[in-house]
Amino acid sequence: MPRYYPAYLDIKGKKCLVAGGGEIAERKINLLLKCGGSVSVVSPELTRRLKELNSKGKIKFFKENFKEKYLKDIFLVIGATDNNKVNIKIYKAAAKKNILVNIVDSPEMCNFIVPSIAERGDLIIAVSTGGKSPALAKKLRKELEDRYKFEYAKFLNIMGDLRKKISSKIRDKKKREEIYNKLVDSDIINLIRDGNNKSAKNRIDEIIKSYNL
């Protein structure tokens, strides 16, 4: 039975804390920022990239070791230090306050884990091994990245626009699902992949018109 309940978090505007300023912390911070988080960093040192983010006001930086006071109003905390005693301190303090906490490479000190992700625009495919084998998760992610390329991001954007049009004109849920499935099961993605954008548009128009849209 899986230990973790799979979910995607909406962290836009939420206060997130990262303890640590090395390369691993940098990767975590970049993803938090990309997802709209308001990120604070507490660490004695920062990588060059993190110094740039700090100078541009993209992150709030506190130049010292972690202290519990930095958890005030925090939604999510990631511990990415190379000091196990500090990581334990972070975990215990966050858990006591019922804050979402992830200590990198220490699943026993996490109440959530971060999966390996294959990303193509708004298409995000997450792979998790429950913390048992990050290496396997990474391998599977690379295989997914080889399988799902740029055409899926482009197709997803098209589907997003079509969904608005279809939802506004067709009230019947089953009929809408029928149209969506027909679009997804068609050869549109292959046409986009092969650079046949005109043919892809024609196929979309053909399907849409068959439902009098």
Short mmCIF file of N, CA, C and O in Angstrom, two decimals, residues 43-171:
data_model
loop_
_atom_site.label_atom_id
_atom_site.label_comp_id
_atom_site.label_asym_id
_atom_site.label_seq_id
_atom_site.Cartn_x
_atom_site.Cartn_y
_atom_site.Cartn_z
N SER A 43 20.46 30.62 5.10
CA SER A 43 21.69 29.86 4.87
C SER A 43 22.89 30.79 5.10
O SER A 43 22.80 31.99 4.80
N PRO A 44 24.00 30.24 5.58
CA PRO A 44 25.20 31.08 5.73
C PRO A 44 25.76 31.53 4.38
O PRO A 44 26.37 32.60 4.28
N GLU A 45 25.54 30.72 3.32
CA GLU A 45 26.09 31.03 2.01
C GLU A 45 25.07 30.75 0.92
O GLU A 45 24.10 30.01 1.12
N LEU A 46 25.30 31.34 -0.27
CA LEU A 46 24.44 31.12 -1.43
C LEU A 46 25.29 30.81 -2.65
O LEU A 46 26.44 31.28 -2.76
N THR A 47 24.73 30.06 -3.59
CA THR A 47 25.38 29.88 -4.88
C THR A 47 25.34 31.21 -5.64
O THR A 47 24.60 32.13 -5.28
N ARG A 48 26.12 31.30 -6.70
CA ARG A 48 26.14 32.53 -7.49
C ARG A 48 24.75 32.84 -8.06
O ARG A 48 24.31 34.00 -8.05
N ARG A 49 24.06 31.81 -8.53
CA ARG A 49 22.72 32.00 -9.09
C ARG A 49 21.75 32.52 -8.03
O ARG A 49 20.94 33.41 -8.29
N LEU A 50 21.84 31.98 -6.82
CA LEU A 50 20.95 32.42 -5.75
C LEU A 50 21.27 33.85 -5.32
O LEU A 50 20.37 34.62 -4.96
N LYS A 51 22.55 34.22 -5.39
CA LYS A 51 22.92 35.61 -5.09
C LYS A 51 22.29 36.55 -6.11
O LYS A 51 21.83 37.65 -5.76
N GLU A 52 22.23 36.11 -7.36
CA GLU A 52 21.60 36.92 -8.41
C GLU A 52 20.10 37.08 -8.13
O GLU A 52 19.55 38.18 -8.27
N LEU A 53 19.46 35.97 -7.75
CA LEU A 53 18.03 36.03 -7.44
C LEU A 53 17.77 36.97 -6.27
O LEU A 53 16.79 37.73 -6.26
N ASN A 54 18.66 36.92 -5.29
CA ASN A 54 18.51 37.79 -4.12
C ASN A 54 18.68 39.26 -4.50
O ASN A 54 17.91 40.13 -4.07
N SER A 55 19.68 39.54 -5.35
CA SER A 55 19.94 40.93 -5.75
C SER A 55 18.79 41.50 -6.58
O SER A 55 18.55 42.70 -6.60
N LYS A 56 18.05 40.61 -7.26
CA LYS A 56 16.91 41.04 -8.07
C LYS A 56 15.61 41.06 -7.28
O LYS A 56 14.55 41.38 -7.82
N GLY A 57 15.69 40.69 -6.00
CA GLY A 57 14.50 40.70 -5.16
C GLY A 57 13.56 39.52 -5.38
O GLY A 57 12.40 39.56 -4.96
N LYS A 58 14.07 38.47 -6.02
CA LYS A 58 13.23 37.29 -6.30
C LYS A 58 13.06 36.41 -5.07
O LYS A 58 12.10 35.65 -4.96
N ILE A 59 14.03 36.48 -4.16
CA ILE A 59 13.96 35.72 -2.91
C ILE A 59 14.30 36.64 -1.75
O ILE A 59 14.92 37.70 -1.94
N LYS A 60 13.89 36.23 -0.55
CA LYS A 60 14.32 36.91 0.67
C LYS A 60 15.42 36.06 1.29
O LYS A 60 15.24 34.85 1.47
N PHE A 61 16.54 36.69 1.61
CA PHE A 61 17.69 35.93 2.10
C PHE A 61 18.05 36.34 3.52
O PHE A 61 18.17 37.52 3.83
N PHE A 62 18.22 35.31 4.37
CA PHE A 62 18.66 35.52 5.75
C PHE A 62 19.99 34.78 5.92
O PHE A 62 20.03 33.55 5.85
N LYS A 63 21.05 35.55 6.11
CA LYS A 63 22.40 34.98 6.12
C LYS A 63 22.75 34.44 7.51
O LYS A 63 23.45 35.09 8.31
N GLU A 64 22.23 33.27 7.81
CA GLU A 64 22.55 32.59 9.07
C GLU A 64 22.01 31.17 9.00
O GLU A 64 21.36 30.77 8.02
N ASN A 65 22.26 30.40 10.03
CA ASN A 65 21.72 29.05 10.11
C ASN A 65 20.23 29.10 10.47
O ASN A 65 19.74 30.11 10.98
N PHE A 66 19.54 28.00 10.19
CA PHE A 66 18.11 27.93 10.46
C PHE A 66 17.78 28.18 11.92
O PHE A 66 18.46 27.70 12.82
N LYS A 67 16.72 28.95 12.13
CA LYS A 67 16.14 29.15 13.45
C LYS A 67 14.63 28.99 13.33
O LYS A 67 14.05 29.32 12.30
N GLU A 68 14.02 28.50 14.39
CA GLU A 68 12.59 28.21 14.35
C GLU A 68 11.75 29.45 14.04
O GLU A 68 10.66 29.35 13.47
N LYS A 69 12.25 30.62 14.36
CA LYS A 69 11.48 31.85 14.12
C LYS A 69 11.16 32.05 12.64
O LYS A 69 10.18 32.71 12.29
N TYR A 70 11.97 31.45 11.76
CA TYR A 70 11.74 31.62 10.33
C TYR A 70 10.55 30.81 9.81
O TYR A 70 10.17 30.94 8.65
N LEU A 71 9.95 30.00 10.67
CA LEU A 71 8.78 29.22 10.27
C LEU A 71 7.47 29.99 10.44
O LEU A 71 6.41 29.49 10.07
N LYS A 72 7.53 31.18 10.96
CA LYS A 72 6.31 31.97 11.18
C LYS A 72 5.60 32.22 9.85
O LYS A 72 6.18 32.74 8.90
N ASP A 73 4.34 31.81 9.79
CA ASP A 73 3.45 32.00 8.62
C ASP A 73 3.91 31.23 7.38
O ASP A 73 3.46 31.52 6.26
N ILE A 74 4.80 30.26 7.56
CA ILE A 74 5.30 29.48 6.42
C ILE A 74 4.33 28.35 6.06
O ILE A 74 3.82 27.65 6.93
N PHE A 75 4.08 28.19 4.76
CA PHE A 75 3.20 27.13 4.27
C PHE A 75 3.97 25.84 4.04
O PHE A 75 3.47 24.74 4.30
N LEU A 76 5.20 25.97 3.57
CA LEU A 76 5.99 24.79 3.16
C LEU A 76 7.46 25.07 3.41
O LEU A 76 7.93 26.18 3.15
N VAL A 77 8.18 24.07 3.90
CA VAL A 77 9.61 24.24 4.15
C VAL A 77 10.39 23.06 3.57
O VAL A 77 9.95 21.91 3.64
N ILE A 78 11.52 23.38 2.96
CA ILE A 78 12.42 22.37 2.43
C ILE A 78 13.78 22.51 3.11
O ILE A 78 14.36 23.60 3.14
N GLY A 79 14.26 21.41 3.67
CA GLY A 79 15.57 21.40 4.29
C GLY A 79 16.59 20.82 3.32
O GLY A 79 16.49 19.66 2.95
N ALA A 80 17.54 21.65 2.90
CA ALA A 80 18.55 21.21 1.93
C ALA A 80 19.94 21.58 2.41
O ALA A 80 20.77 22.06 1.64
N THR A 81 20.18 21.38 3.70
CA THR A 81 21.51 21.65 4.24
C THR A 81 22.33 20.36 4.22
O THR A 81 21.78 19.27 4.06
N ASP A 82 23.63 20.48 4.45
CA ASP A 82 24.49 19.29 4.52
C ASP A 82 24.81 18.93 5.97
O ASP A 82 25.75 18.18 6.24
N ASN A 83 23.99 19.47 6.88
CA ASN A 83 24.19 19.23 8.31
C ASN A 83 22.99 18.46 8.85
O ASN A 83 21.88 19.01 8.94
N ASN A 84 23.19 17.20 9.20
CA ASN A 84 22.08 16.36 9.63
C ASN A 84 21.41 16.88 10.90
O ASN A 84 20.18 16.79 11.05
N LYS A 85 22.19 17.44 11.82
CA LYS A 85 21.61 17.97 13.05
C LYS A 85 20.66 19.14 12.74
O LYS A 85 19.59 19.26 13.34
N VAL A 86 21.07 19.98 11.80
CA VAL A 86 20.22 21.11 11.40
C VAL A 86 18.96 20.59 10.71
O VAL A 86 17.85 21.07 10.97
N ASN A 87 19.12 19.59 9.86
CA ASN A 87 17.97 19.02 9.16
C ASN A 87 16.96 18.43 10.14
O ASN A 87 15.74 18.59 9.97
N ILE A 88 17.45 17.74 11.15
CA ILE A 88 16.57 17.17 12.18
C ILE A 88 15.83 18.29 12.91
O ILE A 88 14.62 18.19 13.18
N LYS A 89 16.54 19.35 13.21
CA LYS A 89 15.95 20.50 13.89
C LYS A 89 14.83 21.11 13.04
O LYS A 89 13.76 21.45 13.55
N ILE A 90 15.08 21.24 11.74
CA ILE A 90 14.08 21.79 10.81
C ILE A 90 12.84 20.91 10.81
O ILE A 90 11.70 21.39 10.93
N TYR A 91 13.06 19.61 10.66
CA TYR A 91 11.93 18.67 10.59
C TYR A 91 11.08 18.71 11.86
O TYR A 91 9.85 18.82 11.79
N LYS A 92 11.72 18.63 13.00
CA LYS A 92 10.98 18.61 14.27
C LYS A 92 10.20 19.90 14.48
O LYS A 92 9.04 19.88 14.91
N ALA A 93 10.83 21.03 14.16
CA ALA A 93 10.17 22.33 14.35
C ALA A 93 8.97 22.48 13.42
O ALA A 93 7.90 22.95 13.83
N ALA A 94 9.13 22.06 12.16
CA ALA A 94 8.05 22.17 11.19
C ALA A 94 6.91 21.20 11.51
O ALA A 94 5.73 21.56 11.44
N ALA A 95 7.27 19.97 11.86
CA ALA A 95 6.25 18.96 12.17
C ALA A 95 5.43 19.38 13.38
O ALA A 95 4.21 19.16 13.42
N LYS A 96 6.07 19.99 14.35
CA LYS A 96 5.38 20.45 15.56
C LYS A 96 4.32 21.50 15.22
O LYS A 96 3.27 21.58 15.85
N LYS A 97 4.58 22.28 14.17
CA LYS A 97 3.66 23.35 13.76
C LYS A 97 2.73 22.90 12.63
O LYS A 97 2.00 23.72 12.06
N ASN A 98 2.77 21.60 12.29
CA ASN A 98 1.94 21.06 11.20
C ASN A 98 2.19 21.76 9.87
O ASN A 98 1.27 22.03 9.09
N ILE A 99 3.46 22.07 9.61
CA ILE A 99 3.87 22.69 8.35
C ILE A 99 4.35 21.59 7.40
O ILE A 99 5.01 20.65 7.83
N LEU A 100 4.03 21.72 6.14
CA LEU A 100 4.54 20.78 5.15
C LEU A 100 6.06 20.88 5.13
O LEU A 100 6.63 21.96 4.98
N VAL A 101 6.73 19.73 5.29
CA VAL A 101 8.19 19.75 5.37
C VAL A 101 8.80 18.61 4.58
O VAL A 101 8.30 17.48 4.60
N ASN A 102 9.87 18.93 3.87
CA ASN A 102 10.61 17.94 3.10
C ASN A 102 12.09 18.14 3.37
O ASN A 102 12.64 19.22 3.10
N ILE A 103 12.72 17.12 3.93
CA ILE A 103 14.17 17.14 4.12
C ILE A 103 14.78 16.31 3.00
O ILE A 103 14.51 15.11 2.89
N VAL A 104 15.57 16.95 2.17
CA VAL A 104 16.10 16.32 0.97
C VAL A 104 16.85 15.03 1.29
O VAL A 104 17.68 14.99 2.22
N ASP A 105 16.52 13.97 0.55
CA ASP A 105 17.17 12.65 0.67
C ASP A 105 16.96 12.00 2.03
O ASP A 105 17.71 11.10 2.42
N SER A 106 15.91 12.43 2.75
CA SER A 106 15.60 11.82 4.05
C SER A 106 14.09 11.61 4.15
O SER A 106 13.39 12.36 4.84
N PRO A 107 13.55 10.60 3.44
CA PRO A 107 12.10 10.40 3.43
C PRO A 107 11.50 10.19 4.82
O PRO A 107 10.32 10.48 5.03
N GLU A 108 12.31 9.71 5.76
CA GLU A 108 11.80 9.53 7.12
C GLU A 108 11.56 10.87 7.81
O GLU A 108 10.88 10.93 8.84
N MET A 109 12.10 11.95 7.25
CA MET A 109 11.89 13.29 7.80
C MET A 109 11.10 14.15 6.80
O MET A 109 11.44 15.31 6.54
N CYS A 110 10.07 13.57 6.25
CA CYS A 110 9.22 14.28 5.29
C CYS A 110 7.76 13.94 5.56
O CYS A 110 7.43 12.78 5.82
N ASN A 111 6.89 14.95 5.50
CA ASN A 111 5.46 14.63 5.47
C ASN A 111 4.91 14.86 4.06
O ASN A 111 3.72 14.74 3.83
N PHE A 112 5.80 15.21 3.13
CA PHE A 112 5.51 15.16 1.71
C PHE A 112 6.83 14.95 0.98
O PHE A 112 7.90 15.28 1.49
N ILE A 113 6.76 14.35 -0.20
CA ILE A 113 7.97 14.15 -0.99
C ILE A 113 7.77 14.80 -2.36
O ILE A 113 6.64 14.99 -2.81
N VAL A 114 8.88 15.15 -2.99
CA VAL A 114 8.83 15.81 -4.30
C VAL A 114 9.18 14.78 -5.38
O VAL A 114 10.27 14.22 -5.36
N PRO A 115 8.26 14.51 -6.29
CA PRO A 115 8.54 13.50 -7.32
C PRO A 115 9.51 14.01 -8.37
O PRO A 115 9.78 15.22 -8.46
N SER A 116 10.02 13.10 -9.16
CA SER A 116 10.80 13.46 -10.33
C SER A 116 9.79 13.80 -11.43
O SER A 116 8.82 13.06 -11.62
N ILE A 117 9.97 14.92 -12.12
CA ILE A 117 8.95 15.34 -13.07
C ILE A 117 9.48 15.49 -14.49
O ILE A 117 10.61 15.93 -14.71
N ALA A 118 8.64 15.08 -15.44
CA ALA A 118 8.87 15.35 -16.86
C ALA A 118 7.90 16.46 -17.23
O ALA A 118 6.69 16.32 -17.05
N GLU A 119 8.43 17.57 -17.72
CA GLU A 119 7.61 18.76 -17.95
C GLU A 119 7.64 19.17 -19.40
O GLU A 119 8.69 19.33 -20.01
N ARG A 120 6.44 19.34 -19.96
CA ARG A 120 6.28 19.84 -21.32
C ARG A 120 5.18 20.89 -21.29
O ARG A 120 4.00 20.59 -21.45
N GLY A 121 5.57 22.13 -21.04
CA GLY A 121 4.57 23.18 -20.89
C GLY A 121 3.71 22.89 -19.67
O GLY A 121 4.21 22.65 -18.57
N ASP A 122 2.39 22.89 -19.88
CA ASP A 122 1.47 22.62 -18.78
C ASP A 122 1.29 21.12 -18.52
O ASP A 122 0.60 20.74 -17.57
N LEU A 123 1.91 20.30 -19.34
CA LEU A 123 1.87 18.86 -19.10
C LEU A 123 2.99 18.50 -18.14
O LEU A 123 4.18 18.68 -18.45
N ILE A 124 2.61 18.02 -16.97
CA ILE A 124 3.60 17.61 -15.97
C ILE A 124 3.31 16.16 -15.57
O ILE A 124 2.22 15.85 -15.09
N ILE A 125 4.29 15.30 -15.80
CA ILE A 125 4.15 13.89 -15.44
C ILE A 125 5.09 13.62 -14.28
O ILE A 125 6.30 13.81 -14.39
N ALA A 126 4.52 13.21 -13.16
CA ALA A 126 5.31 13.00 -11.95
C ALA A 126 5.59 11.51 -11.73
O ALA A 126 4.71 10.67 -11.94
N VAL A 127 6.81 11.22 -11.29
CA VAL A 127 7.21 9.84 -11.00
C VAL A 127 7.75 9.78 -9.58
O VAL A 127 8.63 10.55 -9.20
N SER A 128 7.20 8.88 -8.78
CA SER A 128 7.67 8.73 -7.41
C SER A 128 7.87 7.26 -7.08
O SER A 128 7.09 6.41 -7.51
N THR A 129 8.90 6.98 -6.32
CA THR A 129 9.13 5.62 -5.82
C THR A 129 8.94 5.59 -4.31
O THR A 129 9.43 4.69 -3.63
N GLY A 130 8.23 6.60 -3.79
CA GLY A 130 8.01 6.66 -2.35
C GLY A 130 9.28 6.87 -1.56
O GLY A 130 9.36 6.52 -0.38
N GLY A 131 10.28 7.45 -2.22
CA GLY A 131 11.55 7.70 -1.55
C GLY A 131 12.49 6.50 -1.52
O GLY A 131 13.61 6.59 -1.02
N LYS A 132 12.05 5.37 -2.12
CA LYS A 132 12.86 4.15 -2.05
C LYS A 132 14.01 4.13 -3.06
O LYS A 132 15.06 3.55 -2.80
N SER A 133 13.79 4.75 -4.23
CA SER A 133 14.85 4.75 -5.24
C SER A 133 14.76 5.97 -6.14
O SER A 133 14.18 5.91 -7.23
N PRO A 134 15.32 7.10 -5.71
CA PRO A 134 15.35 8.29 -6.56
C PRO A 134 16.03 8.02 -7.91
O PRO A 134 15.67 8.63 -8.92
N ALA A 135 16.99 7.09 -7.93
CA ALA A 135 17.68 6.77 -9.18
C ALA A 135 16.71 6.17 -10.20
O ALA A 135 16.76 6.50 -11.39
N LEU A 136 15.82 5.29 -9.73
CA LEU A 136 14.83 4.70 -10.64
C LEU A 136 13.84 5.76 -11.11
O LEU A 136 13.47 5.80 -12.29
N ALA A 137 13.43 6.64 -10.20
CA ALA A 137 12.51 7.72 -10.58
C ALA A 137 13.15 8.60 -11.66
O ALA A 137 12.49 9.01 -12.62
N LYS A 138 14.44 8.89 -11.51
CA LYS A 138 15.16 9.70 -12.49
C LYS A 138 15.23 9.00 -13.84
O LYS A 138 15.04 9.62 -14.89
N LYS A 139 15.48 7.69 -13.82
CA LYS A 139 15.55 6.91 -15.06
C LYS A 139 14.21 6.94 -15.79
O LYS A 139 14.14 7.17 -17.01
N LEU A 140 13.13 6.73 -15.04
CA LEU A 140 11.79 6.74 -15.64
C LEU A 140 11.43 8.12 -16.17
O LEU A 140 10.80 8.25 -17.22
N ARG A 141 11.86 9.16 -15.45
CA ARG A 141 11.60 10.52 -15.91
C ARG A 141 12.26 10.78 -17.26
O ARG A 141 11.67 11.37 -18.16
N LYS A 142 13.50 10.33 -17.41
CA LYS A 142 14.21 10.52 -18.67
C LYS A 142 13.52 9.78 -19.81
O LYS A 142 13.45 10.28 -20.94
N GLU A 143 13.01 8.59 -19.51
CA GLU A 143 12.29 7.83 -20.53
C GLU A 143 11.01 8.57 -20.95
O GLU A 143 10.65 8.60 -22.13
N LEU A 144 10.33 9.16 -19.98
CA LEU A 144 9.12 9.93 -20.28
C LEU A 144 9.45 11.17 -21.11
O LEU A 144 8.70 11.54 -22.02
N GLU A 145 10.57 11.82 -20.78
CA GLU A 145 10.97 13.01 -21.54
C GLU A 145 11.29 12.65 -22.98
O GLU A 145 11.04 13.45 -23.90
N ASP A 146 11.83 11.45 -23.20
CA ASP A 146 12.10 11.00 -24.57
C ASP A 146 10.81 10.67 -25.31
O ASP A 146 10.72 10.82 -26.53
N ARG A 147 9.82 10.21 -24.56
CA ARG A 147 8.55 9.80 -25.17
C ARG A 147 7.62 10.98 -25.46
O ARG A 147 6.97 11.05 -26.50
N TYR A 148 7.54 11.90 -24.53
CA TYR A 148 6.61 13.03 -24.64
C TYR A 148 7.40 14.31 -24.88
O TYR A 148 8.01 14.85 -23.97
N LYS A 149 7.33 14.82 -26.11
CA LYS A 149 8.14 15.98 -26.48
C LYS A 149 7.27 17.23 -26.69
O LYS A 149 6.14 17.29 -26.22
N PHE A 150 7.82 18.21 -27.39
CA PHE A 150 7.21 19.55 -27.47
C PHE A 150 5.80 19.53 -28.04
O PHE A 150 4.98 20.40 -27.73
N GLU A 151 5.50 18.52 -28.90
CA GLU A 151 4.18 18.51 -29.54
C GLU A 151 3.05 18.37 -28.53
O GLU A 151 1.93 18.85 -28.76
N TYR A 152 3.35 17.76 -27.38
CA TYR A 152 2.31 17.60 -26.35
C TYR A 152 2.00 18.94 -25.68
O TYR A 152 0.84 19.21 -25.35
N ALA A 153 3.01 19.77 -25.49
CA ALA A 153 2.77 21.09 -24.92
C ALA A 153 1.92 21.93 -25.87
O ALA A 153 0.97 22.61 -25.44
N LYS A 154 2.23 21.86 -27.15
CA LYS A 154 1.48 22.64 -28.14
C LYS A 154 0.04 22.13 -28.24
O LYS A 154 -0.91 22.93 -28.29
N PHE A 155 -0.12 20.82 -28.25
CA PHE A 155 -1.47 20.24 -28.33
C PHE A 155 -2.28 20.61 -27.09
O PHE A 155 -3.48 20.90 -27.19
N LEU A 156 -1.64 20.62 -25.94
CA LEU A 156 -2.34 20.95 -24.70
C LEU A 156 -2.84 22.40 -24.72
O LEU A 156 -3.94 22.69 -24.25
N ASN A 157 -2.05 23.30 -25.29
CA ASN A 157 -2.49 24.69 -25.42
C ASN A 157 -3.72 24.79 -26.32
O ASN A 157 -4.66 25.54 -26.05
N ILE A 158 -3.69 24.01 -27.41
CA ILE A 158 -4.83 23.99 -28.33
C ILE A 158 -6.08 23.46 -27.61
O ILE A 158 -7.17 24.02 -27.72
N MET A 159 -5.90 22.38 -26.86
CA MET A 159 -7.03 21.78 -26.13
C MET A 159 -7.59 22.75 -25.09
O MET A 159 -8.80 22.79 -24.86
N GLY A 160 -6.72 23.54 -24.48
CA GLY A 160 -7.18 24.52 -23.50
C GLY A 160 -8.11 25.54 -24.14
O GLY A 160 -9.16 25.89 -23.58
N ASP A 161 -7.73 26.02 -25.33
CA ASP A 161 -8.57 26.99 -26.04
C ASP A 161 -9.87 26.35 -26.51
O ASP A 161 -10.95 26.96 -26.41
N LEU A 162 -9.78 25.12 -27.04
CA LEU A 162 -10.97 24.44 -27.53
C LEU A 162 -11.94 24.12 -26.39
O LEU A 162 -13.16 24.18 -26.57
N ARG A 163 -11.40 23.80 -25.23
CA ARG A 163 -12.24 23.45 -24.09
C ARG A 163 -13.16 24.61 -23.72
O ARG A 163 -14.34 24.41 -23.40
N LYS A 164 -12.63 25.83 -23.77
CA LYS A 164 -13.45 27.01 -23.47
C LYS A 164 -14.59 27.15 -24.47
O LYS A 164 -15.74 27.40 -24.10
N LYS A 165 -14.26 26.97 -25.74
CA LYS A 165 -15.26 27.10 -26.80
C LYS A 165 -16.33 26.02 -26.69
O LYS A 165 -17.53 26.30 -26.74
N ILE A 166 -15.88 24.79 -26.49
CA ILE A 166 -16.81 23.66 -26.43
C ILE A 166 -17.69 23.74 -25.19
O ILE A 166 -18.90 23.50 -25.25
N SER A 167 -17.10 24.10 -24.05
CA SER A 167 -17.86 24.19 -22.80
C SER A 167 -18.94 25.26 -22.86
O SER A 167 -20.01 25.12 -22.26
N SER A 168 -18.66 26.34 -23.60
CA SER A 168 -19.64 27.43 -23.69
C SER A 168 -20.79 27.12 -24.63
O SER A 168 -21.87 27.71 -24.51
N LYS A 169 -20.59 26.15 -25.54
CA LYS A 169 -21.61 25.89 -26.55
C LYS A 169 -22.34 24.56 -26.36
O LYS A 169 -23.43 24.37 -26.89
N ILE A 170 -21.72 23.63 -25.64
CA ILE A 170 -22.35 22.32 -25.44
C ILE A 170 -22.53 22.07 -23.95
O ILE A 170 -21.56 21.98 -23.20
N ARG A 171 -23.78 21.95 -23.54
CA ARG A 171 -24.10 21.77 -22.12
C ARG A 171 -24.03 20.31 -21.69
O ARG A 171 -23.79 20.01 -20.52
#
